[in-house]
CSV table of C-alpha atoms and ligand atoms in Angstrom, one decimal:
chain,number,residue,atom,x,y,z
A,295,MET,CA,10.8,5.2,22.2
A,296,ASN,CA,11.5,8.0,19.7
A,297,THR,CA,10.1,6.9,16.3
A,298,LEU,CA,10.5,8.3,12.8
A,299,ILE,CA,7.9,7.5,10.2
A,300,LEU,CA,9.0,8.1,6.6
A,301,GLY,CA,6.4,9.3,4.1
A,302,SER,CA,3.7,11.8,3.7
A,303,GLY,CA,0.4,10.1,2.8
A,304,GLY,CA,-2.8,8.9,4.5
A,305,ARG,CA,-1.0,5.7,5.4
A,306,GLU,CA,1.7,7.6,7.3
A,307,HIS,CA,-1.0,9.7,9.0
A,308,ALA,CA,-2.7,6.5,10.1
A,309,LEU,CA,0.6,5.0,11.3
A,310,ALA,CA,1.3,8.3,13.3
A,311,TYR,CA,-2.3,8.2,14.7
A,312,LYS,CA,-1.7,4.6,16.0
A,313,ILE,CA,1.8,5.1,17.2
A,314,ALA,CA,0.9,8.2,19.1
A,315,GLN,CA,-1.6,6.3,21.1
A,316,SER,CA,1.1,4.0,22.6
A,317,PRO,CA,2.3,4.5,26.2
A,318,LEU,CA,5.7,3.6,24.8
A,319,ASN,CA,5.8,6.6,22.5
A,320,ASP,CA,8.1,9.4,23.7
A,321,ASN,CA,8.7,11.5,20.6
A,322,LEU,CA,7.2,10.9,17.2
A,323,TYR,CA,8.6,12.4,14.0
A,324,ILE,CA,7.3,12.2,10.4
A,325,ALA,CA,9.4,13.0,7.4
A,326,PRO,CA,8.1,14.8,5.6
A,327,GLY,CA,4.5,14.3,6.8
A,328,ASN,CA,1.5,16.4,5.8
A,329,ALA,CA,-0.8,18.9,7.4
A,330,GLY,CA,-2.5,16.2,9.5
A,331,THR,CA,0.6,14.5,11.0
A,332,PRO,CA,1.5,17.4,13.4
A,333,ASP,CA,-1.6,16.3,15.4
A,334,HIS,CA,0.5,13.3,16.5
A,335,GLY,CA,4.1,14.3,16.1
A,336,ILE,CA,6.6,16.7,14.6
A,337,ASN,CA,7.1,16.9,10.8
A,338,LEU,CA,10.7,17.0,9.6
A,339,ASP,CA,11.4,18.5,6.2
A,340,ILE,CA,13.4,15.6,4.8
A,341,ASN,CA,13.0,13.6,1.7
A,342,PRO,CA,12.9,9.9,2.7
A,343,THR,CA,15.4,9.1,0.0
A,344,ASP,CA,17.9,11.7,1.2
A,345,PHE,CA,19.9,9.4,3.3
A,346,VAL,CA,22.5,11.9,4.4
A,347,ASN,CA,20.0,14.2,6.0
A,348,LEU,CA,18.0,11.2,7.3
A,349,LYS,CA,21.1,10.1,9.2
A,350,LYS,CA,21.6,13.5,10.7
A,351,SER,CA,18.0,13.7,11.9
A,352,ILE,CA,18.1,10.1,13.3
A,353,LEU,CA,21.1,11.0,15.4
A,354,GLU,CA,19.9,14.5,16.4
A,355,LYS,CA,16.5,13.3,17.5
A,356,LYS,CA,17.8,10.1,19.1
A,357,ILE,CA,15.5,8.0,17.0
A,358,GLY,CA,15.2,4.3,18.1
A,359,LEU,CA,12.8,3.1,15.5
A,360,VAL,CA,12.3,4.0,11.8
A,361,VAL,CA,9.0,2.9,10.2
A,362,VAL,CA,9.1,3.1,6.4
A,363,GLY,CA,5.8,4.0,4.9
A,364,PRO,CA,6.2,4.0,1.1
A,365,GLU,CA,8.1,1.8,-1.3
A,366,ALA,CA,10.4,4.3,-2.9
A,367,PRO,CA,12.9,4.6,0.1
A,368,LEU,CA,12.8,0.8,0.6
A,369,VAL,CA,13.6,0.1,-3.1
A,370,ALA,CA,16.3,2.8,-2.8
A,371,GLY,CA,17.8,0.8,0.1
A,372,VAL,CA,17.0,2.9,3.2
A,373,THR,CA,17.0,-0.1,5.4
A,374,ASP,CA,20.4,-1.4,4.3
A,375,PHE,CA,21.7,2.1,4.7
A,376,ILE,CA,20.6,2.4,8.3
A,377,GLU,CA,21.6,-1.2,9.2
A,378,SER,CA,25.1,-0.9,7.7
A,379,ASP,CA,26.0,2.5,9.2
A,380,SER,CA,28.1,2.0,12.3
A,381,ASP,CA,26.6,5.2,13.9
A,382,LEU,CA,23.1,3.8,13.4
A,383,LYS,CA,23.6,0.2,14.4
A,384,ASN,CA,21.1,0.4,17.3
A,385,VAL,CA,18.3,1.9,15.3
A,386,LEU,CA,15.5,-0.5,14.6
A,387,VAL,CA,13.9,-0.5,11.1
A,388,VAL,CA,10.5,-1.7,10.0
A,389,GLY,CA,10.7,-2.2,6.3
A,390,PRO,CA,12.7,-4.7,4.3
A,391,GLY,CA,16.1,-4.2,2.7
A,392,LYS,CA,16.7,-3.7,-0.9
A,393,LEU,CA,16.6,-7.4,-1.8
A,394,GLY,CA,13.2,-7.9,-0.1
A,395,ALA,CA,11.9,-4.6,-1.6
A,396,THR,CA,12.6,-6.1,-5.1
A,397,LEU,CA,9.4,-8.1,-4.6
A,398,GLU,CA,7.6,-4.9,-5.3
A,399,GLY,CA,10.4,-3.2,-7.4
A,400,SER,CA,10.4,-6.0,-10.0
A,401,LYS,CA,7.4,-8.0,-11.1
A,402,ASP,CA,9.7,-10.5,-12.8
A,403,PHE,CA,11.6,-11.1,-9.5
A,404,ALA,CA,8.3,-11.4,-7.6
A,405,LYS,CA,6.9,-14.0,-10.2
A,406,GLU,CA,10.1,-16.0,-10.0
A,407,PHE,CA,9.9,-16.0,-6.2
A,408,MET,CA,6.4,-17.3,-6.3
A,409,TYR,CA,7.2,-20.0,-8.8
A,410,ARG,CA,10.2,-21.1,-6.8
A,411,HIS,CA,8.2,-21.4,-3.6
A,412,GLY,CA,5.1,-22.9,-5.1
A,413,ILE,CA,2.9,-19.9,-4.4
A,414,PRO,CA,-0.2,-19.7,-6.6
A,415,THR,CA,0.0,-16.9,-9.1
A,416,ALA,CA,-1.1,-16.3,-12.8
A,417,ALA,CA,1.0,-18.1,-15.4
A,418,TYR,CA,3.4,-15.6,-17.0
A,419,LYS,CA,6.5,-14.9,-19.1
A,420,CYS,CA,8.9,-12.0,-19.1
A,421,PHE,CA,10.2,-10.2,-22.2
A,422,ASP,CA,12.7,-7.5,-23.0
A,423,LYS,CA,13.6,-5.4,-26.0
A,424,ASN,CA,15.4,-8.4,-27.6
A,425,SER,CA,12.4,-10.7,-27.3
A,426,ILE,CA,9.5,-8.5,-28.6
A,427,GLU,CA,8.7,-11.1,-31.3
A,428,GLU,CA,8.6,-13.9,-28.8
A,429,GLY,CA,6.4,-11.7,-26.7
A,430,LYS,CA,4.0,-11.3,-29.6
A,431,LYS,CA,3.9,-15.0,-30.2
A,432,PHE,CA,3.2,-15.6,-26.5
A,433,LEU,CA,0.3,-13.2,-26.8
A,434,ASP,CA,-1.0,-15.2,-29.8
A,435,ASN,CA,-1.3,-18.2,-27.5
A,436,LEU,CA,-3.2,-16.5,-24.8
A,437,ASN,CA,-6.9,-15.6,-24.6
A,438,ALA,CA,-8.2,-12.1,-24.1
A,439,PRO,CA,-8.0,-10.0,-22.0
A,440,TYR,CA,-4.2,-9.6,-22.1
A,441,VAL,CA,-2.4,-8.4,-19.0
A,442,LEU,CA,0.9,-6.5,-19.6
A,443,LYS,CA,2.9,-5.3,-16.7
A,444,ALA,CA,6.0,-3.1,-16.7
A,445,ASP,CA,8.6,-4.9,-14.5
A,446,GLY,CA,9.6,-1.9,-12.4
A,447,LEU,CA,7.9,0.7,-10.3
A,448,ALA,CA,5.5,2.8,-12.3
A,449,ALA,CA,3.4,4.6,-9.7
A,450,GLY,CA,0.6,2.1,-10.1
A,451,LYS,CA,0.2,2.9,-13.8
A,452,GLY,CA,2.4,0.1,-15.2
A,453,VAL,CA,-0.3,-2.5,-15.7
A,454,LEU,CA,-2.4,-2.6,-18.9
A,455,ILE,CA,-5.3,-4.9,-19.4
A,456,LEU,CA,-6.3,-5.1,-23.1
A,457,ASN,CA,-9.1,-6.9,-24.9
A,458,ASP,CA,-7.7,-6.6,-28.4
A,459,LEU,CA,-4.7,-8.8,-29.5
A,460,SER,CA,-3.2,-6.3,-32.0
A,461,GLU,CA,-3.5,-3.5,-29.4
A,462,ALA,CA,-1.8,-5.7,-26.9
A,463,LYS,CA,1.0,-6.4,-29.3
A,464,GLN,CA,1.4,-2.7,-30.0
A,465,GLU,CA,1.4,-1.8,-26.3
A,466,LEU,CA,4.0,-4.5,-25.6
A,467,GLU,CA,6.2,-2.7,-28.2
A,468,ASN,CA,5.4,0.7,-26.7
A,469,MET,CA,6.2,-0.4,-23.2
A,470,LEU,CA,9.5,-2.0,-24.2
A,471,ASN,CA,10.3,1.2,-26.1
A,472,GLY,CA,10.0,3.4,-23.1
A,473,LYS,CA,6.3,4.2,-22.5
A,474,PHE,CA,6.9,3.8,-18.7
A,475,GLY,CA,10.6,4.8,-18.9
A,476,LYS,CA,13.1,2.3,-17.3
A,477,ALA,CA,10.2,0.6,-15.5
A,478,GLY,CA,9.3,-1.0,-18.8
A,479,ASP,CA,12.7,-2.3,-19.8
A,480,LYS,CA,11.2,-5.7,-19.1
A,481,VAL,CA,7.5,-6.6,-19.4
A,482,VAL,CA,5.6,-9.4,-17.7
A,483,ILE,CA,2.8,-10.8,-19.8
A,484,GLU,CA,0.4,-12.9,-17.7
A,485,GLU,CA,-2.8,-14.9,-17.7
A,486,PHE,CA,-5.9,-12.9,-16.9
A,487,LEU,CA,-7.5,-13.9,-13.6
A,488,SER,CA,-11.2,-13.4,-13.1
A,489,GLY,CA,-12.5,-12.9,-9.6
A,490,ILE,CA,-12.8,-10.5,-6.7
A,491,GLU,CA,-9.7,-8.8,-5.4
A,492,LEU,CA,-8.7,-8.3,-1.8
A,493,SER,CA,-5.5,-7.4,0.1
A,494,VAL,CA,-4.0,-9.3,2.9
A,495,PHE,CA,-1.4,-7.7,5.1
A,496,VAL,CA,1.3,-9.5,7.1
A,497,LEU,CA,3.8,-8.2,9.5
A,498,THR,CA,7.0,-10.3,9.9
A,499,ASP,CA,10.3,-10.1,11.6
A,500,GLY,CA,11.7,-12.6,9.1
A,501,ASP,CA,11.0,-15.6,11.4
A,502,SER,CA,7.4,-15.4,12.7
A,503,TYR,CA,4.5,-13.5,11.3
A,504,MET,CA,1.2,-11.9,12.2
A,505,ILE,CA,-1.7,-11.6,9.8
A,506,LEU,CA,-3.4,-8.2,10.0
A,507,PRO,CA,-7.0,-7.5,9.1
A,508,GLU,CA,-7.7,-7.9,5.3
A,509,ALA,CA,-9.1,-5.0,3.2
A,510,LYS,CA,-10.6,-4.3,-0.1
A,511,ASP,CA,-9.5,-1.3,-2.1
A,512,TYR,CA,-11.4,0.6,-4.8
A,513,LYS,CA,-8.8,1.5,-7.4
A,514,ARG,CA,-10.8,3.1,-10.2
A,515,ILE,CA,-11.7,6.7,-10.3
A,516,GLY,CA,-15.3,6.2,-11.3
A,517,GLU,CA,-18.3,4.7,-9.8
A,518,GLY,CA,-19.0,1.0,-10.5
A,519,ASP,CA,-15.3,0.5,-10.8
A,520,SER,CA,-15.0,2.5,-14.1
A,521,GLY,CA,-12.4,4.8,-15.6
A,522,LEU,CA,-8.7,5.2,-14.8
A,523,ASN,CA,-6.8,3.5,-12.1
A,524,THR,CA,-5.8,5.6,-9.1
A,525,GLY,CA,-3.8,4.9,-6.0
A,526,GLY,CA,-7.1,4.0,-4.3
A,527,MET,CA,-10.4,5.8,-3.8
A,528,GLY,CA,-11.6,4.0,-0.7
A,529,ALA,CA,-11.4,0.8,1.3
A,530,VAL,CA,-13.3,-1.6,3.5
A,531,SER,CA,-12.2,-4.0,6.2
A,532,PRO,CA,-13.1,-6.8,6.9
A,533,VAL,CA,-14.0,-8.1,3.5
A,534,PRO,CA,-17.2,-10.2,3.9
A,535,PHE,CA,-16.3,-13.0,1.5
A,536,ALA,CA,-12.9,-13.5,3.2
A,537,LYS,CA,-14.2,-15.9,5.8
A,538,GLY,CA,-12.3,-18.4,7.9
A,539,ALA,CA,-11.9,-21.1,5.3
A,540,PHE,CA,-10.7,-18.7,2.6
A,541,LEU,CA,-8.2,-17.0,4.9
A,542,LYS,CA,-6.9,-20.4,6.1
A,543,LYS,CA,-6.1,-21.1,2.4
A,544,VAL,CA,-4.4,-17.7,2.2
A,545,GLU,CA,-2.3,-18.5,5.2
A,546,GLU,CA,-1.4,-22.1,4.2
A,547,ARG,CA,-0.8,-21.6,0.5
A,548,ILE,CA,0.6,-18.0,0.5
A,549,VAL,CA,1.6,-16.5,3.8
A,550,LYS,CA,3.6,-19.5,5.1
A,551,PRO,CA,5.5,-20.2,1.9
A,552,THR,CA,6.2,-16.5,1.5
A,553,ILE,CA,7.9,-16.3,4.9
A,554,GLU,CA,9.6,-19.6,4.4
A,555,GLY,CA,10.7,-18.4,0.9
A,556,PHE,CA,12.4,-15.3,2.6
A,557,LYS,CA,14.3,-17.7,4.8
A,558,LYS,CA,15.3,-20.1,2.0
A,559,ASP,CA,16.4,-17.3,-0.3
A,560,GLY,CA,18.3,-15.4,2.5
A,561,ILE,CA,16.0,-12.4,2.3
A,562,ALA,CA,16.2,-10.7,5.7
A,563,TYR,CA,12.7,-9.2,5.9
A,564,LYS,CA,11.4,-7.1,8.8
A,565,GLY,CA,8.3,-5.3,7.8
A,566,PHE,CA,4.9,-5.4,6.2
A,567,VAL,CA,4.1,-7.6,3.3
A,568,PHE,CA,1.0,-6.6,1.3
A,569,ILE,CA,-0.4,-9.4,-0.7
A,570,GLY,CA,-2.7,-8.4,-3.5
A,571,LEU,CA,-5.0,-11.4,-4.2
A,572,MET,CA,-7.7,-12.5,-6.5
A,573,ASN,CA,-10.4,-14.9,-5.1
A,574,VAL,CA,-10.8,-17.2,-8.1
A,575,ASN,CA,-13.7,-19.5,-7.4
A,576,GLY,CA,-12.8,-19.7,-3.7
A,577,ASP,CA,-9.0,-20.1,-4.3
A,578,PRO,CA,-6.6,-17.2,-3.5
A,579,ILE,CA,-4.2,-16.4,-6.3
A,580,VAL,CA,-1.5,-13.8,-5.8
A,581,ILE,CA,-1.6,-10.8,-8.2
A,582,GLU,CA,1.3,-8.8,-6.6
A,583,TYR,CA,3.4,-8.3,-3.5
A,584,ASN,CA,4.0,-4.8,-2.1
A,585,VAL,CA,6.6,-4.4,0.6
A,586,ARG,CA,4.7,-1.9,2.7
A,587,MET,CA,1.2,-1.2,3.9
A,588,GLY,CA,-1.5,-0.2,1.4
A,589,ASP,CA,-2.9,3.3,1.1
A,590,PRO,CA,-5.9,3.7,1.6
A,591,GLU,CA,-6.0,0.2,3.1
A,592,SER,CA,-4.0,1.4,6.1
A,593,GLU,CA,-6.8,3.9,6.9
A,594,VAL,CA,-9.1,0.9,7.6
A,595,VAL,CA,-6.7,-1.7,8.8
A,596,LEU,CA,-4.9,0.3,11.4
A,597,PRO,CA,-8.0,1.7,13.1
A,598,ARG,CA,-9.1,-1.9,13.6
A,599,ILE,CA,-6.0,-2.8,15.5
A,600,THR,CA,-6.7,-2.4,19.2
A,601,SER,CA,-3.3,-3.6,20.4
A,602,ASP,CA,-0.4,-1.3,21.0
A,603,LEU,CA,1.0,-0.9,17.4
A,604,LEU,CA,4.3,0.6,18.6
A,605,GLU,CA,4.9,-2.3,20.9
A,606,VAL,CA,4.4,-4.7,18.0
A,607,LEU,CA,6.6,-2.6,15.6
A,608,ILE,CA,9.4,-2.6,18.2
A,609,ALA,CA,9.1,-6.3,18.6
A,610,THR,CA,9.3,-6.7,14.8
A,611,GLY,CA,12.5,-4.6,14.7
A,612,GLU,CA,14.0,-6.6,17.5
A,613,GLY,CA,13.0,-10.0,16.0
A,614,ARG,CA,10.6,-10.8,18.9
A,615,LEU,CA,7.3,-10.8,17.0
A,616,SER,CA,6.4,-14.3,18.2
A,617,GLU,CA,5.9,-12.9,21.7
A,618,LYS,CA,3.1,-10.6,20.5
A,619,LYS,CA,-0.5,-11.1,19.8
A,620,LEU,CA,-2.7,-8.8,17.8
A,621,GLU,CA,-6.1,-7.7,19.0
A,622,ILE,CA,-8.6,-6.6,16.4
A,623,ASP,CA,-11.8,-4.6,16.7
A,624,GLU,CA,-14.6,-6.7,15.3
A,625,ARG,CA,-16.4,-3.7,13.8
A,626,THR,CA,-16.2,-2.8,10.1
A,627,ALA,CA,-14.0,0.1,9.1
A,628,THR,CA,-14.5,2.1,5.9
A,629,THR,CA,-12.6,4.9,4.3
A,630,VAL,CA,-13.5,7.2,1.5
A,631,MET,CA,-10.9,9.3,-0.3
A,632,LEU,CA,-11.4,12.9,-1.2
A,633,VAL,CA,-9.4,13.7,-4.3
A,634,SER,CA,-8.5,16.8,-6.3
A,635,GLY,CA,-10.6,17.6,-9.4
A,636,GLY,CA,-8.9,16.1,-12.5
A,637,TYR,CA,-7.0,13.3,-10.6
A,638,PRO,CA,-5.6,10.9,-11.6
A,639,GLY,CA,-4.9,13.2,-14.6
A,640,ASP,CA,-3.7,16.8,-14.1
A,641,TYR,CA,-5.0,18.6,-11.1
A,642,GLN,CA,-4.3,21.8,-9.2
A,643,LYS,CA,-2.8,22.1,-5.8
A,644,GLY,CA,-3.1,24.8,-3.1
A,645,LYS,CA,-6.9,24.8,-2.7
A,646,VAL,CA,-7.9,25.8,0.8
A,647,ILE,CA,-9.6,23.1,2.8
A,648,THR,CA,-12.3,24.0,5.3
A,649,GLY,CA,-14.7,22.3,7.6
A,650,LEU,CA,-12.3,19.8,9.1
A,651,GLU,CA,-13.2,21.0,12.6
A,652,GLY,CA,-16.8,19.9,12.1
A,653,VAL,CA,-16.0,16.3,11.6
A,654,GLU,CA,-17.6,14.0,14.3
A,655,GLU,CA,-17.2,10.3,14.9
A,656,ALA,CA,-15.1,9.8,11.8
A,657,ILE,CA,-11.3,9.9,11.6
A,658,VAL,CA,-9.7,12.3,9.2
A,659,PHE,CA,-6.5,11.0,7.7
A,660,HIS,CA,-4.7,13.6,5.7
A,661,ALA,CA,-3.0,12.4,2.4
A,662,GLY,CA,-2.0,15.2,0.0
A,663,THR,CA,-2.4,18.2,2.3
A,664,GLY,CA,0.0,21.0,3.2
A,665,PHE,CA,0.1,24.3,4.9
A,666,GLY,CA,-0.6,27.3,2.7
A,667,SER,CA,0.9,30.7,3.3
A,668,THR,CA,-1.9,33.3,2.8
A,669,ASN,CA,-2.4,36.2,5.1
A,670,ASN,CA,-5.0,34.6,7.4
A,671,GLY,CA,-2.5,32.4,9.2
A,672,LYS,CA,-1.6,29.0,7.8
A,673,PRO,CA,-4.6,27.4,6.2
A,674,ILE,CA,-4.6,23.8,5.3
A,675,VAL,CA,-4.5,23.4,1.5
A,676,THR,CA,-4.5,20.6,-1.0
A,677,ASN,CA,-1.1,19.3,-2.0
A,678,GLY,CA,-1.7,16.2,-4.0
A,679,GLY,CA,-4.2,14.1,-6.0
A,680,ARG,CA,-5.5,12.1,-3.1
A,681,VAL,CA,-6.2,14.8,-0.4
A,682,ILE,CA,-8.0,13.4,2.6
A,683,ALA,CA,-9.3,10.0,3.6
A,684,VAL,CA,-12.3,10.0,5.9
A,685,SER,CA,-12.5,6.7,7.9
A,686,ALA,CA,-15.1,5.4,10.3
A,687,LEU,CA,-15.9,2.3,12.3
A,688,GLY,CA,-19.5,0.9,12.5
A,689,ILE,CA,-21.3,-2.3,13.5
A,690,ASN,CA,-21.5,-3.0,9.8
A,691,MET,CA,-20.3,-1.6,6.5
A,692,GLU,CA,-23.4,0.5,5.9
A,693,GLU,CA,-23.2,2.1,9.3
A,694,ALA,CA,-19.5,2.9,8.9
A,695,LEU,CA,-20.0,4.3,5.4
A,696,LYS,CA,-22.9,6.5,6.6
A,697,ILE,CA,-20.6,8.1,9.1
A,698,CYS,CA,-17.9,8.7,6.4
A,699,TYR,CA,-20.4,10.2,3.9
A,700,LEU,CA,-22.1,12.5,6.5
A,701,ASN,CA,-18.7,13.9,7.4
A,702,ILE,CA,-17.4,14.2,3.9
A,703,GLU,CA,-20.2,16.8,3.3
A,704,LYS,CA,-18.6,19.0,5.9
A,705,ILE,CA,-15.2,19.1,4.3
A,706,LYS,CA,-14.9,21.5,1.5
A,707,PHE,CA,-12.3,22.4,-1.1
A,708,GLU,CA,-12.5,23.5,-4.7
A,709,GLY,CA,-12.7,20.6,-7.1
A,710,LYS,CA,-13.4,18.0,-4.4
A,711,TYR,CA,-14.4,14.6,-5.8
A,712,PHE,CA,-15.1,11.3,-4.2
A,713,ARG,CA,-16.7,8.0,-5.0
A,714,LYS,CA,-20.2,7.7,-3.6
A,715,ASP,CA,-20.3,3.9,-4.0
A,716,ILE,CA,-17.5,2.5,-1.9
A,717,GLY,CA,-18.4,-1.1,-0.9
A,718,PHE,CA,-21.1,-1.3,-3.6
A,719,ASP,CA,-20.0,-4.8,-4.6
A,720,LEU,CA,-20.0,-6.2,-1.1
A,721,VAL,CA,-23.6,-5.6,0.0
B,921,AMP,P1,-0.9,-4.6,-10.0
B,921,AMP,O1,-0.1,-3.3,-10.1
B,921,AMP,O2,-0.1,-5.8,-10.3
B,921,AMP,O3,-1.6,-4.7,-8.7
B,921,AMP,O4,-2.0,-4.5,-11.0
B,921,AMP,C1,-3.0,-3.5,-11.0
B,921,AMP,C2,-4.4,-4.1,-11.2
B,921,AMP,O5,-4.5,-4.8,-12.4
B,921,AMP,C3,-4.7,-5.1,-10.1
B,921,AMP,O6,-5.2,-4.5,-8.9
B,921,AMP,C4,-5.8,-5.9,-10.8
B,921,AMP,O7,-7.0,-5.2,-10.7
B,921,AMP,C5,-5.3,-5.9,-12.2
B,921,AMP,N1,-4.6,-7.1,-12.5
B,921,AMP,C6,-3.3,-7.3,-12.4
B,921,AMP,N2,-2.9,-8.5,-12.8
B,921,AMP,C7,-4.1,-9.1,-13.2
B,921,AMP,C8,-4.4,-10.4,-13.7
B,921,AMP,N3,-3.4,-11.3,-13.9
B,921,AMP,N4,-5.6,-10.7,-14.0
B,921,AMP,C9,-6.6,-9.8,-13.8
B,921,AMP,N5,-6.4,-8.6,-13.3
B,921,AMP,C10,-5.1,-8.2,-13.0
B,922,LIG,N1,-4.0,0.9,-2.5
B,922,LIG,C1,-3.0,0.2,-3.2
B,922,LIG,C2,-1.7,0.4,-2.8
B,922,LIG,O1,-1.4,0.9,-1.7
B,922,LIG,O2,-0.8,0.0,-3.5
């Protein structure tokens, strides 16, 4: 099989790493990829939302399977584009169509979906520019903290959690007046949930489903979960508190009704479902859906999958997922993200990265890296806020983290920052 992975982050490097291990893999391409993905395939210089060039490459490279990494091409309709083009009708796609992708693209849509199908989620109401006053009255009737969410995609920045009522009212107004651009044309206000978060991943062909290992992500930039939200600073899988009984509740109350909901609503969904959950006194409550794998969660979830991932992805595309079984490594995987100084605020790019060749036992997943063009060949340089995820497997979390942190010391670039306390709340 010739496979094309769309995207350029640590998640896509992890997908490439797994797919390249498959005996079914003929040629693997990553568009656009990063400086790590050429270890497993060939980078193509195409923007995943440039459908015209995408089609050209799919035909030229005789691609049989497209695996969509990030949400943007899904929300832009890449799956519908491929599936409706008569030249591409034999190409399999892992990633939902535009309608399914709305579960991530619109919080209001996702909340309505959950309400319609009886899936536990925080109570909410949605407001727009014409209902600011109603929104403020709604806030009056809630208790602090107040949770305000821009309806649309806002690069992980569209959620505000505020303790002060008048500040919450002001931010509601700011959001509806364009603070997050079009993403904030509608704002969801919801009840605050108190508990521990975790992420559950499901792969579905629209009919049957497979539950992947769960993971916990560390979103804040600072130690002890302080400071600004990021795309994710590290992750751990499995999550110790997600034992059999809790995961059974997740499957019965959330996963099954979600897949059934797709069928009832006529949402054709072949791909990953990322369910962001809060464990509230032992009960799982959905915070959000994403329509893709998580990043950096992929960097711990995928290394724990011992089955042939490509075989499973092909079966997903072909609607034969029920024939497959997933085998999981019982060990714990951890990942720690190395980021550029200043991230998630402003940061510089193009810093030379050294020491990668000294990494032992750990797996280096490139995220925001690229090839520089100085005179000593083509050094690997930083090319984003989140630069490299260092993952490891160990008999327990402490062991895995030890391997991550030992190897992190060997990797150097100007401004390198990472959290030294990944997993701190799980010991
Ligand atoms: P989201 O983009 O929906 O994942 O929200 C970003 C983060 O805000 C989540 O990972 C949670 O930590 C937090 N969050 C979102 N909704 C709630 C809620 N209803 N109660 C408490 N925390 C929340
Ligand atoms: N790590 C969170 C996400 O991928 O959305």
